[in-house]
XYZ file of C-alpha atoms in Angstrom:
666
model
C 83.416 34.391 64.155
C 83.549 30.424 64.379
C 81.586 29.608 61.794
C 83.098 32.246 59.884
C 85.931 30.899 60.652
C 85.129 27.298 58.835
C 83.776 29.706 55.656
C 87.290 30.751 54.541
C 89.190 27.448 56.182
C 86.110 25.165 53.757
C 86.873 27.486 50.663
C 90.567 26.949 50.699
C 90.313 23.191 50.788
C 87.683 23.412 47.608
C 90.450 26.104 45.867
C 93.273 23.654 46.131
C 90.984 21.042 44.892
C 90.683 23.508 41.577
C 95.088 24.255 42.223
C 95.490 19.769 41.441
C 92.643 19.784 38.803
C 94.454 22.846 36.589
C 97.664 20.496 37.280
C 96.108 17.469 36.681
C 95.090 18.521 32.962
C 97.573 20.368 32.364
C 99.445 16.267 31.515
C 98.779 15.508 28.221
C 96.500 12.897 27.663
C 98.334 10.438 25.585
C 97.619 9.061 21.656
C 94.450 9.767 19.824
C 93.314 5.829 20.684
C 94.352 6.593 24.113
C 92.078 9.455 24.123
C 88.840 7.967 22.020
C 88.645 4.947 25.074
C 89.123 8.079 27.816
C 85.820 9.432 26.154
C 84.047 6.617 25.996
C 84.536 6.645 29.017
C 83.705 9.986 30.648
C 80.824 10.502 28.261
C 78.974 6.706 29.851
C 80.049 8.252 33.632
C 78.348 11.896 33.063
C 75.339 10.709 31.020
C 74.233 7.870 34.244
C 75.106 10.918 36.261
C 72.710 13.587 34.795
C 70.490 11.126 34.554
C 70.571 9.643 37.452
C 70.799 13.419 38.513
C 67.171 13.866 36.914
C 65.740 10.983 38.509
C 66.409 12.396 42.357
C 66.212 15.872 41.509
C 62.367 14.760 42.051
C 61.826 12.883 44.660
C 64.175 15.908 46.168
C 61.687 18.785 46.084
C 58.545 16.709 46.570
C 59.822 15.803 49.719
C 61.814 19.556 50.623
C 57.785 20.548 49.483
C 57.295 17.795 52.387
C 59.034 19.612 55.246
C 58.022 22.721 54.591
C 54.840 22.154 55.081
C 55.429 20.061 57.998
C 58.120 21.977 59.689
C 58.877 25.087 57.873
C 61.208 27.331 55.809
C 64.798 26.678 57.895
C 64.522 22.571 57.643
C 63.356 22.337 53.970
C 65.784 25.081 52.424
C 68.866 22.676 54.712
C 67.502 19.127 52.978
C 67.019 21.372 50.136
C 71.184 22.853 50.161
C 72.412 19.132 51.681
C 71.489 17.201 49.143
C 72.328 19.677 46.421
C 75.604 20.084 47.879
C 75.403 15.453 48.410
C 74.933 15.327 44.555
C 77.240 17.740 44.041
C 80.592 15.796 46.004
C 79.716 13.215 44.059
C 80.090 14.228 40.595
C 83.236 16.463 41.614
C 84.839 13.336 42.046
C 83.303 11.460 39.413
C 84.481 14.261 37.010
C 88.077 14.295 38.140
C 88.635 10.849 37.950
C 87.275 10.600 34.925
C 89.811 12.685 33.286
C 92.733 11.537 35.867
C 92.848 8.378 34.586
C 93.775 8.262 30.883
C 97.210 11.153 31.896
C 96.779 8.607 34.458
C 98.268 5.843 31.755
C 100.014 7.783 29.403
C 101.782 9.234 32.881
C 102.958 5.559 33.495
C 105.288 5.858 30.040
C 107.845 7.649 32.495
C 107.279 5.522 35.819
C 106.161 4.093 38.201
C 106.447 7.526 40.735
C 104.498 9.722 38.008
C 101.537 7.771 37.717
C 101.351 7.458 41.120
C 101.717 11.386 41.783
C 99.016 11.783 39.435
C 96.451 9.385 40.623
C 96.824 10.576 43.684
C 96.991 13.972 43.016
C 93.055 12.803 40.803
C 91.585 11.367 43.773
C 93.009 14.579 46.322
C 90.629 16.425 44.328
C 87.182 13.960 45.130
C 88.257 13.796 48.816
C 89.429 17.374 49.285
C 85.988 18.249 47.193
C 84.578 16.748 50.166
C 85.467 18.060 53.273
C 85.324 21.152 52.242
C 81.605 21.180 50.908
C 81.080 19.199 54.358
C 82.645 21.951 55.887
C 80.840 24.461 54.278
C 77.109 23.366 53.885
C 77.933 23.134 57.954
C 78.406 26.329 59.373
C 77.168 28.479 56.451
C 73.421 26.829 57.910
C 74.850 27.684 61.399
C 76.397 31.016 61.166
C 72.639 31.850 59.706
C 70.837 30.774 62.902
C 73.156 29.779 64.981
C 70.805 26.335 66.558
C 71.999 23.081 65.583
C 68.340 22.357 66.031
C 68.540 24.101 62.841
C 70.809 21.843 60.281
C 67.589 18.597 61.243
C 67.386 19.301 57.631
C 71.224 19.797 56.190
C 71.884 15.973 57.400
C 68.229 14.130 56.019
C 69.720 15.794 52.731
C 72.732 14.524 52.722
C 71.658 11.641 53.807
C 68.979 10.131 50.986
C 71.193 11.890 48.205
C 73.931 9.334 49.225
C 71.752 6.573 49.711
C 70.722 6.709 46.184
C 74.365 8.108 44.353
C 75.605 4.543 46.553
C 72.296 1.791 45.833
C 72.696 3.061 41.781
C 76.206 3.879 41.322
C 77.288 0.209 43.474
C 73.887 -1.486 41.416
C 76.000 -0.345 38.209
C 79.222 -1.042 38.251
C 78.732 -4.531 40.092
C 75.929 -5.158 36.796
C 78.698 -3.918 34.450
C 82.056 -6.075 36.007
C 80.294 -9.676 36.851
C 78.418 -9.492 33.174
C 82.371 -8.698 31.105
C 84.056 -11.085 33.946
C 81.678 -14.364 32.960
C 81.461 -14.086 29.905
C 84.281 -12.230 28.842
C 86.896 -14.470 31.351
C 84.895 -17.830 32.042
C 83.069 -18.327 29.018
C 85.777 -16.766 26.222
C 88.918 -16.754 28.373
C 90.100 -13.212 27.339
C 92.048 -10.571 30.203
C 89.537 -7.940 32.191
C 89.770 -4.966 30.117
C 90.457 -6.648 26.821
C 88.697 -4.358 23.765
C 86.787 -7.021 22.330
C 84.214 -7.043 26.013
C 80.912 -5.612 25.200
C 80.870 -5.189 28.748
C 84.300 -2.765 28.571
C 83.401 0.141 28.445
C 80.356 0.028 31.290
C 82.778 -1.479 33.336
C 85.334 1.429 32.541
C 82.200 3.690 33.532
C 80.739 1.754 37.100
C 84.199 2.272 38.029
C 83.488 6.269 38.260
C 80.066 6.344 39.140
C 80.535 3.542 41.975
C 84.088 4.796 43.748
C 84.092 8.144 43.129
C 81.262 9.231 43.089
C 79.260 6.816 45.107
C 82.135 6.918 47.963
C 82.499 11.090 47.980
C 78.122 11.344 48.238
C 78.792 9.247 51.420
C 81.384 10.027 52.935
C 79.835 13.485 52.728
C 77.282 12.569 54.472
C 78.836 10.701 57.260
C 81.507 14.787 57.731
C 78.046 16.487 57.533
C 75.672 14.121 60.162
C 78.809 13.744 63.062
C 79.390 17.030 63.071
C 75.585 17.625 63.164
C 74.938 15.127 65.663
C 78.040 16.622 68.076
C 76.835 19.720 67.335
C 73.167 18.899 68.579
C 74.815 16.219 71.732
C 76.672 19.630 72.640
C 73.107 21.299 73.597
C 72.796 19.076 76.371
C 72.528 21.750 79.955
C 75.212 18.860 81.542
C 77.254 19.153 78.368
C 77.335 22.382 77.531
C 78.101 23.189 81.560
C 80.814 21.940 81.717
C 82.809 21.934 78.410
C 83.518 26.082 76.277
C 82.185 26.629 72.968
C 80.781 23.192 72.565
C 78.578 23.754 69.890
C 81.156 25.328 68.622
C 84.908 22.859 69.149
C 84.158 20.179 66.175
C 83.546 22.586 63.824
C 86.827 23.838 64.905
C 88.075 19.948 64.943
C 86.283 20.176 61.569
C 88.726 22.603 60.651
C 92.086 22.592 61.701
C 91.465 18.894 59.802
C 91.011 20.181 56.814
C 94.231 21.018 57.231
C 96.130 18.122 57.801
C 94.708 16.452 55.184
C 95.611 19.483 52.374
C 99.056 18.389 54.327
C 98.811 14.475 54.435
C 98.915 14.944 50.319
C 102.168 16.791 50.469
C 103.290 12.986 52.086
C 102.998 10.827 49.468
C 106.463 10.117 47.516
C 107.146 6.972 46.017
C 111.022 6.096 47.554
C 113.623 3.968 46.708
C 111.653 1.211 47.874
C 108.835 1.892 46.171
C 105.691 0.283 48.147
C 103.168 2.143 46.598
C 100.756 1.204 50.035
C 103.988 2.772 52.412
C 104.049 6.350 49.788
C 99.732 6.723 50.569
C 99.986 5.965 54.109
C 101.971 8.468 54.792
C 100.126 10.831 53.530
C 97.503 9.523 55.800
C 100.569 9.872 58.665
C 101.484 12.859 58.147
C 97.367 14.022 58.162
C 97.212 12.057 61.918
C 99.924 14.180 63.475
C 99.570 17.829 61.414
C 95.427 16.694 63.115
C 96.668 16.002 65.746
C 98.210 19.271 66.870
C 95.995 21.157 65.634
C 93.687 19.663 67.981
C 95.424 20.035 70.875
C 95.790 23.662 69.680
C 91.902 23.911 69.749
C 91.261 22.014 72.920
C 94.233 24.974 74.305
C 92.648 27.833 73.175
C 88.484 27.266 73.683
C 90.311 26.484 77.241
C 89.057 22.915 77.509
C 89.983 20.104 79.948
C 92.109 18.370 78.069
C 90.496 14.937 78.494
C 87.839 16.754 75.718
C 92.037 16.931 73.523
C 92.514 12.223 74.744
C 88.967 11.823 73.642
C 90.492 13.410 69.468
C 93.424 10.580 70.039
C 90.563 7.725 70.851
C 89.320 9.055 67.300
C 92.179 8.835 65.144
C 93.271 4.829 66.826
C 90.398 3.944 66.230
C 90.812 4.852 62.658
C 94.376 3.463 62.410
C 93.695 0.153 64.254
C 90.505 0.436 61.463
C 93.211 0.315 58.334
C 95.713 -2.517 59.700
C 92.859 -4.295 60.132
C 90.736 -3.677 57.541
C 94.343 -4.690 54.957
C 94.957 -7.588 57.071
C 91.904 -9.150 55.816
C 92.209 -7.567 52.040
C 95.388 -7.008 51.194
C 97.688 -10.326 48.996
C 100.511 -10.136 51.693
C 99.123 -11.549 53.773
C 97.059 -14.758 55.066
C 93.000 -14.524 54.541
C 94.114 -13.549 51.225
C 96.733 -16.063 49.912
C 94.735 -18.714 52.010
C 91.727 -18.466 49.754
C 93.039 -18.396 46.465
C 95.281 -21.579 48.119
C 91.475 -23.490 48.470
C 90.403 -21.665 45.036
C 92.420 -24.776 44.083
C 89.834 -27.353 44.880
C 86.998 -24.792 42.624
C 84.810 -22.435 43.668
C 82.459 -25.036 46.236
C 86.370 -23.798 48.122
C 87.018 -20.750 46.778
C 83.334 -19.684 48.301
C 83.319 -21.292 51.601
C 87.358 -19.719 53.164
C 86.834 -16.520 51.177
C 82.929 -16.596 53.683
C 85.070 -17.846 56.722
C 86.683 -14.484 55.959
C 84.127 -11.470 55.839
C 82.922 -13.248 59.083
C 85.604 -13.026 60.891
C 86.597 -10.164 59.847
C 84.298 -8.739 61.295
C 85.415 -9.705 65.040
C 88.758 -6.746 65.007
C 86.658 -4.051 64.044
C 83.589 -4.662 66.458
C 86.049 -4.542 68.986
C 88.048 -1.855 68.868
C 84.843 0.501 67.814
C 83.875 -1.576 70.917
C 87.123 0.191 73.738
C 86.634 3.798 71.258
C 83.538 4.081 72.435
C 83.788 3.177 75.951
C 87.158 4.726 76.765
C 85.318 7.945 74.862
C 82.384 7.598 76.914
C 84.436 7.156 79.970
C 87.418 10.954 79.080
C 83.493 13.390 78.013
C 80.717 11.536 78.273
C 77.923 10.992 75.653
C 79.239 14.409 73.837
C 82.758 12.411 73.237
C 82.368 9.373 71.996
C 80.542 11.359 68.842
C 83.948 13.777 69.635
C 85.655 10.854 69.085
C 83.954 10.160 65.557
C 84.455 13.863 64.498
C 88.608 13.197 64.540
C 87.887 9.291 62.928
C 86.016 12.133 60.008
C 89.924 14.182 60.584
C 91.485 12.109 58.348
C 88.976 12.204 55.286
C 90.620 13.639 52.363
C 93.026 12.036 52.586
C 90.712 8.290 53.244
C 88.147 10.288 50.292
C 91.515 10.211 48.571
C 92.892 6.431 48.832
C 89.446 5.981 47.666
C 89.639 7.575 44.669
C 93.113 6.274 43.873
C 91.273 2.825 44.068
C 89.598 3.830 40.275
C 92.124 5.345 39.028
C 93.912 3.737 38.282
C 91.760 0.897 37.476
C 90.859 2.946 34.337
C 94.098 3.121 33.642
C 94.975 -0.569 33.511
C 91.679 -0.689 30.801
C 92.952 2.044 28.956
C 96.235 1.053 29.241
C 94.999 -2.134 27.452
C 92.680 -1.396 25.218
C 95.202 0.963 23.726
C 97.577 -1.899 23.058
C 100.314 0.199 24.882
C 103.911 -1.667 25.828
C 103.426 -4.401 28.419
C 106.094 -2.871 30.713
C 103.244 0.433 31.297
C 100.417 -1.905 31.604
C 102.859 -3.385 34.682
C 103.801 -0.595 36.211
C 99.366 0.182 36.178
C 99.146 -3.364 36.906
C 100.792 -2.347 39.948
C 99.434 0.561 41.016
C 96.117 -1.305 40.338
C 96.371 -4.385 43.118
C 96.917 -1.795 45.657
C 93.932 0.400 44.851
C 91.806 -3.487 46.061
C 93.319 -2.785 49.228
C 93.049 1.257 49.399
C 89.131 0.160 48.979
C 89.011 -2.144 50.844
C 90.565 0.503 53.641
C 89.138 3.609 52.111
C 84.712 1.076 52.670
C 85.994 0.048 56.671
C 86.710 3.228 57.396
C 83.334 4.755 55.842
C 81.889 1.780 58.224
C 83.088 2.160 61.559
C 83.146 6.318 61.414
C 78.748 5.253 60.237
C 79.253 3.711 62.870
C 80.422 5.744 65.680
C 78.165 9.114 64.173
C 74.731 7.298 63.948
C 75.038 5.920 67.615
C 76.056 9.937 68.306
C 72.588 10.532 66.119
C 70.915 8.284 68.367
C 71.710 9.523 71.408
C 70.400 13.532 69.750
C 66.739 11.019 69.370
C 66.879 10.489 72.589
C 67.792 14.130 73.930
C 65.012 15.270 71.258
C 62.277 12.921 72.185
C 63.533 13.901 75.349
C 63.135 17.312 75.448
C 59.429 17.240 73.642
C 58.440 14.100 75.609
C 58.478 17.226 78.602
C 60.277 13.469 80.210
C 62.960 11.068 80.346
C 61.964 8.057 78.331
C 64.146 4.910 78.792
C 64.370 2.489 76.658
C 64.794 -0.757 78.268
C 64.569 -4.939 77.126
C 61.994 -5.132 79.528
C 59.478 -3.002 77.484
C 58.010 -4.520 74.722
C 57.990 -2.123 72.541
C 61.969 -2.027 72.125
C 62.562 -5.362 71.219
C 59.500 -5.184 68.825
C 62.066 -2.476 67.505
C 65.312 -4.190 67.710
C 63.710 -7.089 65.451
C 62.467 -5.003 63.060
C 65.826 -3.063 62.759
C 68.113 -5.662 62.429
C 65.895 -7.858 60.099
C 66.340 -3.852 57.416
C 70.015 -4.293 56.501
C 69.111 -7.993 55.472
C 65.653 -7.105 53.075
C 67.559 -3.888 51.423
C 71.271 -6.456 51.735
C 68.839 -8.564 49.326
C 67.094 -5.817 47.183
C 70.425 -4.832 46.494
C 72.226 -8.372 45.370
C 68.909 -9.060 43.433
C 69.093 -6.127 41.512
C 72.998 -7.155 39.517
C 71.908 -10.612 39.209
C 68.906 -10.017 37.283
C 71.446 -7.306 35.877
C 74.041 -8.917 35.491
C 71.647 -11.194 33.718
C 71.117 -8.736 30.830
C 74.549 -7.950 29.889
C 75.151 -11.536 29.823
C 72.778 -12.698 27.273
C 73.721 -8.836 25.359
C 77.973 -9.882 25.207
C 76.905 -12.802 23.942
C 73.900 -12.269 21.339
C 76.592 -9.749 20.663
C 79.715 -12.956 20.136
C 77.279 -14.617 18.622
C 75.806 -12.065 16.170
C 78.878 -9.774 15.549
C 81.215 -11.540 13.290
C 84.961 -10.410 14.007
C 85.078 -9.210 17.022
C 87.281 -11.782 18.784
C 89.628 -12.123 15.823
C 89.309 -8.774 16.349
C 88.751 -6.916 12.966
C 85.334 -5.371 13.995
C 83.816 -3.941 16.988
C 81.139 -4.622 19.918
C 78.486 -2.259 21.015
C 79.418 -0.954 23.472
C 76.655 1.584 24.404
C 74.880 -1.699 24.734
C 75.608 -2.660 27.546
C 75.892 1.272 28.998
C 72.355 1.633 28.691
C 71.398 -2.154 30.567
C 72.744 -0.649 33.087
C 72.005 2.664 33.168
C 68.524 2.345 33.059
C 69.174 -1.046 35.513
C 70.508 1.249 37.907
C 67.769 4.414 37.634
C 64.802 2.311 38.233
C 65.872 -0.610 40.721
C 67.413 1.659 43.395
C 64.002 3.215 43.830
C 62.655 0.044 46.112
C 65.848 0.912 48.737
C 65.284 4.377 49.625
C 61.457 3.339 50.102
C 62.481 0.542 52.858
C 64.989 3.860 54.373
C 62.464 5.979 55.077
C 59.201 4.336 54.410
C 60.101 1.689 57.581
C 61.052 3.991 60.563
C 57.538 7.082 59.631
C 55.383 3.312 60.000
C 57.598 2.582 63.166
C 57.652 5.887 64.474
C 53.500 5.878 64.385
C 52.153 2.882 64.498
C 54.303 1.441 67.296
C 55.241 4.882 69.103
C 58.646 5.785 69.616
C 60.255 3.789 71.901
C 60.076 0.871 69.531
C 60.455 3.753 66.772
C 65.014 3.820 69.554
C 64.833 0.152 69.847
C 64.590 0.354 65.471
C 67.647 2.747 65.748
C 69.811 0.235 68.087
C 68.997 -2.428 65.539
C 69.863 -0.841 61.810
C 72.989 0.232 63.627
C 74.443 -2.952 65.104
C 73.522 -5.470 62.375
C 74.063 -2.981 59.674
C 77.620 -2.826 60.952
C 78.116 -6.169 61.150
C 76.663 -7.369 57.943
C 78.445 -4.365 56.441
C 81.745 -5.501 57.702
C 80.977 -8.516 56.885
C 80.625 -7.783 53.302
C 82.914 -5.429 52.305
C 86.059 -7.355 53.662
C 84.428 -10.860 51.841
C 84.010 -9.126 49.058
C 87.489 -7.557 48.940
C 88.746 -11.327 49.857
C 87.633 -12.214 47.132
C 88.835 -9.855 44.658
C 92.599 -9.699 45.793
C 92.480 -13.109 46.019
C 91.866 -13.789 42.158
C 94.760 -11.603 41.393
C 97.171 -12.485 43.503
C 96.415 -15.624 40.997
C 96.683 -13.843 37.994
C 100.372 -12.659 39.312
C 101.323 -15.618 38.892
C 100.668 -18.084 41.815
C 98.500 -21.266 42.247
C 98.813 -22.085 37.787
C 98.220 -18.456 37.527
C 95.840 -16.587 34.723
C 92.759 -19.359 32.678
C 93.905 -22.008 35.378
C 91.098 -23.814 37.098
C 92.095 -22.340 40.732
C 91.840 -19.075 38.210
C 88.195 -19.815 36.815
C 87.761 -20.134 40.433
C 88.507 -17.551 42.210
C 87.266 -15.488 39.130
C 83.126 -16.937 40.654
C 84.224 -15.970 44.210
C 84.918 -12.533 42.996
C 81.915 -12.486 41.113
C 80.384 -12.977 44.104
C 81.839 -10.593 46.333
C 81.712 -8.135 43.438
C 78.183 -6.843 45.361
C 79.476 -7.905 48.450
C 81.797 -5.197 48.641
C 80.843 -2.483 46.224
C 76.628 -2.583 46.836
C 75.275 -4.134 49.298
C 77.548 -3.052 52.176
C 78.634 0.128 50.861
C 75.098 0.929 50.828
C 74.174 -0.496 54.305
C 76.365 3.492 55.753
C 73.813 4.986 54.222
C 70.355 3.369 55.363
C 72.160 3.068 58.927
C 72.389 6.895 58.437
C 69.037 8.229 56.328
C 67.281 5.960 58.967
C 68.802 7.368 62.022
C 68.110 11.611 60.554
C 65.110 11.051 59.662
C 63.945 9.915 63.433
C 65.244 12.580 64.636
C 64.194 15.188 61.769
C 60.628 13.502 62.261
C 60.934 12.995 66.223
C 57.968 16.108 66.712
C 55.796 14.517 64.177
C 56.287 10.906 66.347
C 55.673 12.691 69.570
C 52.586 14.584 68.134
C 50.347 11.858 66.758
C 52.207 8.678 65.991
C 49.771 5.285 67.841
C 51.632 4.151 71.344
C 50.189 0.581 71.116
C 52.541 -0.559 73.855
């Protein structure tokens, strides 16, 4: 019965996303020139997504056949279903963002409030589609099989496709962005979205395939695997005996959260103060309050102790604190960004040093918050409490994704306004929206990283329980065992190796973009005078091919490492690897995401007229910092979330294989 209710609620979320899409599409898309630019962005994004999914489909089919052969139809079907919905969630987000961008620019002619409304509605489509598809996937499979163990393939499919989407989109967006900035801003001294820059369309396409499609698939996967982990832990005899309807309890929380997210979107309204961030936070707070009330009702309905309700409040508290901390370190309104901007006055070297220091410092408070949350949740409800706290964090996913997708929509709107040569007042409106968009994207990444850490920890506990059942006796992962220590070292190393591959891919591709843009400036006469049109398609083609080619190796790392350790070094070494990758990946992801966002907003702070403004030495130094930070915050950092969860879900799926056939060197 609860599974059916969850299916109905998930369909309501998808229907609401469709309703918002229709409202957006009724808005006029602007002048002919605006539509021409928007269509170029849309065509580039759709072409990339089509090629990406064709590439991914080959891997998905092969893995489905392998899982079918090894573990049977339920696991294989779950993998394929999870993969399809993961791809769909990213596609929906990207497809609406490339239509909402031009309508946001057109609505900016009426004022800030109207433009904010369109941009946030566009983001909300992505948010509601993601949570709707995620809850639908889990509830459908649970309704069919009535056994959470049959859902492990679903989680693996969601995780692997998320990794491809994050890696491919991240390489695309940042290679285009870095290449466009290095030649356009630094060498040619032209604005970011100047139509004379041959890489400008690729840059705007990248905003959509990286942030909208990538983040959509990322949080869809987090939602699925966190629900899965909580439901698996509910099967532990001590948990099922202590709590009523322990397996279905996470599904009920998911239903309540969707209602909270829908209500939250109604509260995003700009007041007289025109505080854009404040308006967005009103929606987030409203969603949290409604969800909290619903969590209490669910706890009461299932006749569970109030401890479970208190655990949900812990999850909401973690979300709130991580958002506040991330905003402090990445917003132009606070000291960290201002200090990095000030450091730019003395050159790129000091800008980089301060930015790295801020990124390192920004890991301290989030980790302490997560640690505090883990302790509180465990004391209240044991390991099941940790999983429920993670599910509670995901209650705000719909609004959080809306905040993230809002960013590329407003960024594109500003680019369209610039390239279409609209009135400066319109560009001022889109710039105000975009400035907040940088912070919302950073806050979303902080949320995604924190929820991934808690979710992965719950997955690790589920893995240990599955191993214990398979072996028949409890397995201890003690640091006195060399196998565990070896696994820890390998796991801690993986995020560094993974990030190195991604950073190299961005650097190599950006180099090709720089060479191509320089060639066009040199060979196509009249570009700088606005008399000749650049060959935008050349840059789009370069980053598309590079993104597709370079997303294979990171996926191989994520799949091969746990398989090799589990089969060669054994279960205890694999347990060490899982903990090592969670801890190292969490810190690396926080450091990279926050330092990159700080560099970005320090550059924009200078562009607003501080420390000399655009074109001065401080600005040039800040552009260098932002260039380094781009692959930090939008490629390697966010992709680490997917790496952590792919490795943990794969370990659960293949656990029976490791127990039966894995070597035991220790």
